[in-house]
Coordinates of N, CA and C and ligand atoms in Angstrom, one line a residue:
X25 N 7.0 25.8 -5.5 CA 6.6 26.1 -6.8 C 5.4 25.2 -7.2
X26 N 4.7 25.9 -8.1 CA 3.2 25.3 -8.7 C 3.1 25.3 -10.1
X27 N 3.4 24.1 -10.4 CA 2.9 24.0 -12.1 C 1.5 24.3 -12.4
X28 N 1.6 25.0 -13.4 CA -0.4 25.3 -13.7 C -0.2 24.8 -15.3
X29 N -1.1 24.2 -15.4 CA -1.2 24.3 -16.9 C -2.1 25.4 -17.5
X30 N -1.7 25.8 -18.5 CA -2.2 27.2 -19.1 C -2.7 27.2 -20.2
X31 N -3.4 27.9 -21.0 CA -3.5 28.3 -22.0 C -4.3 29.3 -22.8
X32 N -3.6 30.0 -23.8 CA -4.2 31.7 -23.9 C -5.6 31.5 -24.9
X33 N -6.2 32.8 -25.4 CA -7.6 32.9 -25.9 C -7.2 32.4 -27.5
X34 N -6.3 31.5 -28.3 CA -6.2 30.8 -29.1 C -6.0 29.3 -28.7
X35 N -6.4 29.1 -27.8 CA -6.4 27.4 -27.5 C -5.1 26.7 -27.4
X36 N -3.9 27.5 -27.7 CA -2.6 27.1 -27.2 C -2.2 26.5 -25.8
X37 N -2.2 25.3 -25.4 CA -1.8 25.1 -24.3 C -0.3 25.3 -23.8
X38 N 0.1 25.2 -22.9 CA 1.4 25.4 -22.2 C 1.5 25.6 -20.6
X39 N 2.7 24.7 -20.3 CA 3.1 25.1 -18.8 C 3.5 25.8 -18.4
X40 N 3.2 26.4 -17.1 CA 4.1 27.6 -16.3 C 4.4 27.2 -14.6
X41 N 5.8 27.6 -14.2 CA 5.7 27.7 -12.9 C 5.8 29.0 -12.0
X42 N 4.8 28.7 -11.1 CA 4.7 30.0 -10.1 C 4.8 29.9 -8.4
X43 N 5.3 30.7 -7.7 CA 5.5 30.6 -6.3 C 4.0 30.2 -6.1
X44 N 2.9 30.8 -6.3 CA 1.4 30.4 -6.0 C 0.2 30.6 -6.9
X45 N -0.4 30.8 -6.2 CA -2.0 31.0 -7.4 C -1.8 32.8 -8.1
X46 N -1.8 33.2 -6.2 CA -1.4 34.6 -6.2 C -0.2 35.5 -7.3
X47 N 0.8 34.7 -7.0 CA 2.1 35.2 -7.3 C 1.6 34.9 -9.4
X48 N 0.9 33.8 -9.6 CA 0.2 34.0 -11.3 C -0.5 35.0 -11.9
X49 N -1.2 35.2 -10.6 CA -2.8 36.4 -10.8 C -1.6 38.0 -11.0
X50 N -0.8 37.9 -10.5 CA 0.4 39.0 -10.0 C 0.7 39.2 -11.3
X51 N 1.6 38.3 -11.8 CA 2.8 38.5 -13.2 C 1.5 38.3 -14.3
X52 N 0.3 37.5 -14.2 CA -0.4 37.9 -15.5 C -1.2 39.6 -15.7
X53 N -1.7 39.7 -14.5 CA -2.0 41.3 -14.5 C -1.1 42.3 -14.9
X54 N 0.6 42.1 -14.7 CA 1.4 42.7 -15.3 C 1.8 42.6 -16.7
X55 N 1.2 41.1 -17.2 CA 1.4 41.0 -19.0 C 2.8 40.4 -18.8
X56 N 3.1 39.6 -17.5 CA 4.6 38.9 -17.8 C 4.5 36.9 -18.2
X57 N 3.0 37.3 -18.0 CA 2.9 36.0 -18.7 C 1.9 35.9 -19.8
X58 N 2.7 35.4 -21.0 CA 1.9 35.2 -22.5 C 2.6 33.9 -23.0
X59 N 1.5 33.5 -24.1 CA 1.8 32.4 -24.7 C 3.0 32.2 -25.8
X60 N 3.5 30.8 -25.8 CA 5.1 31.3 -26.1 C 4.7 30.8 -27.7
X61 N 3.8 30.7 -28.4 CA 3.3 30.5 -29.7 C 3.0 31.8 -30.1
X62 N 1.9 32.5 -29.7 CA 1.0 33.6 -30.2 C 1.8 35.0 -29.6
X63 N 2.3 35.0 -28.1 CA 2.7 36.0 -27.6 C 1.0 36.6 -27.0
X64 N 0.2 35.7 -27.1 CA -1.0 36.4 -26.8 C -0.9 36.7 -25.1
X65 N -1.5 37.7 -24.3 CA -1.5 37.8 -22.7 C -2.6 37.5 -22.0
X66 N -3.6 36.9 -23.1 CA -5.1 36.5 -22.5 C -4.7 34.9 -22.3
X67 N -4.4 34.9 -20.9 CA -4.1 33.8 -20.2 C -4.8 32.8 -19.3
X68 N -5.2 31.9 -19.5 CA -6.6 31.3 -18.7 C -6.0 30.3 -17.8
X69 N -6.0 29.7 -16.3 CA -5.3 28.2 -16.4 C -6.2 27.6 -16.6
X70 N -5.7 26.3 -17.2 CA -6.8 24.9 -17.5 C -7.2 24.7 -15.9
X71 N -8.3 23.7 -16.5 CA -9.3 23.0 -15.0 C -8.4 22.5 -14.5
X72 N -7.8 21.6 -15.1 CA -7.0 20.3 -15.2 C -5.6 20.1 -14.7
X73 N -5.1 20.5 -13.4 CA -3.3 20.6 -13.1 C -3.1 19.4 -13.4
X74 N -2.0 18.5 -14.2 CA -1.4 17.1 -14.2 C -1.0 16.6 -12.8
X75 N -0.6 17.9 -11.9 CA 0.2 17.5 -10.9 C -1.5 17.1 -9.8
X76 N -2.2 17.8 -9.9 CA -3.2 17.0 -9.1 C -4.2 16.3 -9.1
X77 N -4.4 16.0 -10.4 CA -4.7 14.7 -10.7 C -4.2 13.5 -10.4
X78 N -2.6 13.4 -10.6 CA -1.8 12.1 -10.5 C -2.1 12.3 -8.9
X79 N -1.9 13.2 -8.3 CA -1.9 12.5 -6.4 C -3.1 12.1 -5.9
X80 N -4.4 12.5 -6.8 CA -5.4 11.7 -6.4 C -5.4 10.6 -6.5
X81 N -4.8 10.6 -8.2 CA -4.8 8.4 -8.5 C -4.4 7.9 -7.5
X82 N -3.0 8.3 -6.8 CA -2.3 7.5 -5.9 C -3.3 7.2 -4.3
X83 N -4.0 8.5 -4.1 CA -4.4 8.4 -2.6 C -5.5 7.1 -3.1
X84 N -6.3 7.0 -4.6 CA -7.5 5.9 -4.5 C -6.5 4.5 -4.7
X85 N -5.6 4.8 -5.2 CA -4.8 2.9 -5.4 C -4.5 2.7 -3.7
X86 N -4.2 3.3 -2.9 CA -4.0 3.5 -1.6 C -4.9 3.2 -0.9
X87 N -6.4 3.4 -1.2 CA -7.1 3.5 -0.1 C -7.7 1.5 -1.0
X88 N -7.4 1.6 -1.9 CA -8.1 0.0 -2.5 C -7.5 -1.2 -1.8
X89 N -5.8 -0.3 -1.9 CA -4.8 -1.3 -0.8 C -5.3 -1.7 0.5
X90 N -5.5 -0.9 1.3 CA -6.1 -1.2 2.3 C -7.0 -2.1 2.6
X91 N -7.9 -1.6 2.0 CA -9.1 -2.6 1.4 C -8.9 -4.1 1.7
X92 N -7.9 -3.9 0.0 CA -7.5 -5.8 0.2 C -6.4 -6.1 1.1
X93 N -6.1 -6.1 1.9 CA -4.9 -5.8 3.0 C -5.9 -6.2 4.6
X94 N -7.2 -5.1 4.5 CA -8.0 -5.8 5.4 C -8.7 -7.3 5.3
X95 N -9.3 -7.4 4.5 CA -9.7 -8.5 3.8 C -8.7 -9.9 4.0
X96 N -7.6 -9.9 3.6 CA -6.6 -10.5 3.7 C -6.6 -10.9 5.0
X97 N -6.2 -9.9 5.9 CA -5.9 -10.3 7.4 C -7.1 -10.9 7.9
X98 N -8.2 -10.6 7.5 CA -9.5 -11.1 8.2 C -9.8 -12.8 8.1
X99 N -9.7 -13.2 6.2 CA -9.3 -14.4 6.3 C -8.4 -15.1 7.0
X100 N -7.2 -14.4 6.9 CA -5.8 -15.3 7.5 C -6.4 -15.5 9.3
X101 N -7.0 -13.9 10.1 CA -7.7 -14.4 11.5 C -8.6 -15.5 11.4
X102 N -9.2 -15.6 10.5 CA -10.3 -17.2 10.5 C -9.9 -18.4 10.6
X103 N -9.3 -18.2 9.3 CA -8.0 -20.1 9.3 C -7.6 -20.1 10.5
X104 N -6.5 -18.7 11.1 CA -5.6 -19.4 12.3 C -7.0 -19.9 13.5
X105 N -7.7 -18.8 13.6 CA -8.9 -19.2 14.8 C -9.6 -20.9 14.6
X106 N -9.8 -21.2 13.0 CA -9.9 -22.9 12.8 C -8.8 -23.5 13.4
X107 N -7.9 -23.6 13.1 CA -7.0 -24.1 13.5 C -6.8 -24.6 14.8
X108 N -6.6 -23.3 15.6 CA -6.3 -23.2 16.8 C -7.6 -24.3 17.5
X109 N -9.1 -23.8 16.9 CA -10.0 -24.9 17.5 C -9.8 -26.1 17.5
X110 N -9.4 -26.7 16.4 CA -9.1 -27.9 16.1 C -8.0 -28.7 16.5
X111 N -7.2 -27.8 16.7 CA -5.7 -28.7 16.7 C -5.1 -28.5 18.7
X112 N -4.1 -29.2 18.9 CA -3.9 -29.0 20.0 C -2.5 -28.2 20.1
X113 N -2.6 -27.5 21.3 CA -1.1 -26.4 21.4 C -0.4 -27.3 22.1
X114 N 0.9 -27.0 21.4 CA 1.6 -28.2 21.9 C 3.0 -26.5 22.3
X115 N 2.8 -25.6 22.2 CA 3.6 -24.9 22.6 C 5.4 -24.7 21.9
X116 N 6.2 -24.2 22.8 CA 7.3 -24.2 22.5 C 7.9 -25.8 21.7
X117 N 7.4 -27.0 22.0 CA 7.4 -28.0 21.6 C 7.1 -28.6 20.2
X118 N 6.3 -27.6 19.1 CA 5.9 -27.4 18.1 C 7.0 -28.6 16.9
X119 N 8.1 -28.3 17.4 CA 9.0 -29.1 16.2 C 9.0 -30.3 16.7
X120 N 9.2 -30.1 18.0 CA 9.8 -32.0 18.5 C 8.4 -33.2 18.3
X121 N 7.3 -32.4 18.4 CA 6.0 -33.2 18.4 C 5.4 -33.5 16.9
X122 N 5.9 -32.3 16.3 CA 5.4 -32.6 14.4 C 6.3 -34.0 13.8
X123 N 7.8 -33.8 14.5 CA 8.5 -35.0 14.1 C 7.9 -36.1 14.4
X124 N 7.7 -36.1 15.7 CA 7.1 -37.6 16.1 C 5.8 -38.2 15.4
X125 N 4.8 -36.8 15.3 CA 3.7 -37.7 14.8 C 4.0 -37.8 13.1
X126 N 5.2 -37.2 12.3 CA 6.0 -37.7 11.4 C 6.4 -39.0 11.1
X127 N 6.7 -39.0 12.7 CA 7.6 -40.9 12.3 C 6.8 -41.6 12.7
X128 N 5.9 -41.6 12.8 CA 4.3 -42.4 13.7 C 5.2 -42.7 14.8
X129 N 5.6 -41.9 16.3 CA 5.6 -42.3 17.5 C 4.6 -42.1 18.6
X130 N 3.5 -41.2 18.0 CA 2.7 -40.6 18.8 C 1.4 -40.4 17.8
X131 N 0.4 -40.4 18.2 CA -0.8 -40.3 17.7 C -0.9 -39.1 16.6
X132 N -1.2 -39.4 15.5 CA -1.9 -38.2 14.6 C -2.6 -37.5 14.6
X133 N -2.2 -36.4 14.9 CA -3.5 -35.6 15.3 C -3.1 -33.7 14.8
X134 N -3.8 -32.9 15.0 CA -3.7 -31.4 14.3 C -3.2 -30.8 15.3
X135 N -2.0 -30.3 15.5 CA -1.3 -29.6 16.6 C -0.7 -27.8 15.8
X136 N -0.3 -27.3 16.6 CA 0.0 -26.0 16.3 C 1.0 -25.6 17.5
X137 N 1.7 -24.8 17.5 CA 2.5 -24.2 18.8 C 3.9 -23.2 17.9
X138 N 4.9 -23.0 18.9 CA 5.9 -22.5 18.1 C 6.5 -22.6 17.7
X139 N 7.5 -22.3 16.5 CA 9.3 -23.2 16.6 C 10.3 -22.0 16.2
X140 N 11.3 -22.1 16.2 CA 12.3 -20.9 15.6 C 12.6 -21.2 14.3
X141 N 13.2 -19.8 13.5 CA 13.4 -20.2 12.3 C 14.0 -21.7 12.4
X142 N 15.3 -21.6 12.7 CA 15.7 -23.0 12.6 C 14.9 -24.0 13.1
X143 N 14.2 -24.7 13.8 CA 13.2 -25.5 13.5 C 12.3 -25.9 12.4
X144 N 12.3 -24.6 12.2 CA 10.9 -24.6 10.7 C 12.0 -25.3 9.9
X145 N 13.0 -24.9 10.0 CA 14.2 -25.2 8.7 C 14.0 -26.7 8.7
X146 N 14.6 -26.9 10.0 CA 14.8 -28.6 10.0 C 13.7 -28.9 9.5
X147 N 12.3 -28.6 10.1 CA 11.5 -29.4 9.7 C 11.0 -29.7 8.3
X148 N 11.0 -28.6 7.6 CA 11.2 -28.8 6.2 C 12.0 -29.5 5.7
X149 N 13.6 -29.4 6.0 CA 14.3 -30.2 5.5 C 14.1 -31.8 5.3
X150 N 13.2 -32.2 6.6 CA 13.0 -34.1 6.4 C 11.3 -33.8 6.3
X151 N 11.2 -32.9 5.2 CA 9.8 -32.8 4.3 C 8.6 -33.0 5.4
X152 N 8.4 -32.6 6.6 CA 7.6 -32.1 7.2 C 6.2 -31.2 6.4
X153 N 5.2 -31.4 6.4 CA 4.6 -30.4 5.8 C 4.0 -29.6 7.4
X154 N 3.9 -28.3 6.9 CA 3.7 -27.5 8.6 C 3.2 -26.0 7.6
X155 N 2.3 -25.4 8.1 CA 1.6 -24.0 7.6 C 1.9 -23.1 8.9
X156 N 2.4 -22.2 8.5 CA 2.7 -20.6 9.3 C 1.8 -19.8 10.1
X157 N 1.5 -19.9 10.8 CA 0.2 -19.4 11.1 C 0.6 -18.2 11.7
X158 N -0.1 -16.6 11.7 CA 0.0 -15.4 11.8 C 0.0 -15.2 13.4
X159 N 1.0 -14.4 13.8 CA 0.6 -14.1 14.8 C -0.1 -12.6 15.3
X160 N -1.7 -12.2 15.8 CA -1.6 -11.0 15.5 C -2.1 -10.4 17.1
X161 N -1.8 -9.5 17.1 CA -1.0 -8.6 18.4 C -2.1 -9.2 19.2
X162 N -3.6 -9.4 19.8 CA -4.4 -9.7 20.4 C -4.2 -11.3 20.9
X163 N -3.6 -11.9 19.8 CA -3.1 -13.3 20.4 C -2.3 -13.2 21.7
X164 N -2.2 -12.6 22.1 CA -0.6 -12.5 22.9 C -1.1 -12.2 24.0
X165 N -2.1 -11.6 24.4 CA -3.5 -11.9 25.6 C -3.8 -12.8 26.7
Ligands
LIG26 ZN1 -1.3 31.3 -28.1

């Protein structure tokens, strides 16, 4: 079904539903569609459907999404790529080594690698500060 919006040669607006454009052109050539104000049968549809207008708004809030969604990831690929230059991979080792250079047993310095959730946990919990760094499919190379 297709909402049209309508309205007859008195400027009366009003909605109608029809199987298609065709199946409108059909029942107004027959005089089964008139305005429910006037009863007039000089039937026009507006430019304007409600219904296809709103799915345009959606497809442009959609395409803006993307937009900032790329943008996003592009910065977030920069930082981790600083990072990564700067700091040393310390690998699956990631929590045991943040502790230590925590408690000063080992040199201070900018490290990165992996931990499991529970690691990150712990390490938070004795206030570790540590940033999440993204992993994105081409890392994995
Ligand atoms: Zn009318």
């Amino acid at each position: 079904m297709i909402r049209f919006s309508l309205h007859c040669d008195h400027a009366h607006e009003f909605e109608g539903w029809f199987r298609s454009n065709d199946d409108f052109e059909t029942q107004r050539k027959r005089g089964f569609v008139s305005c429910p104000e006037c009863s007039s049968q000089r039937i026009e549809k507006a430019l304007m459907a409600p219904a296809v207008s709103t799915s345009r708004k959606q497809e442009k809030m959609a395409l803006a999404l993307g937009d900032e969604q790329r943008k996003m990831m592009a910065a977030l690929k920069e930082m981790s790529a600083k990072v990564r230059e700067n700091a040393e991979n310390v690998g699956d080792k990631f929590a045991e080594e943040a502790r230590k250079i925590h408690f000063g047993e080992t040199e201070a310095r900018g490290i990165y690698g992996a931990a499991t959730i529970e690691e990150a946990q712990g390490l938070a919990e004795d206030g570790i500060e540590f940033m999440p760094l993204p992993v994105f499919p081409d890392d994995r190379n």
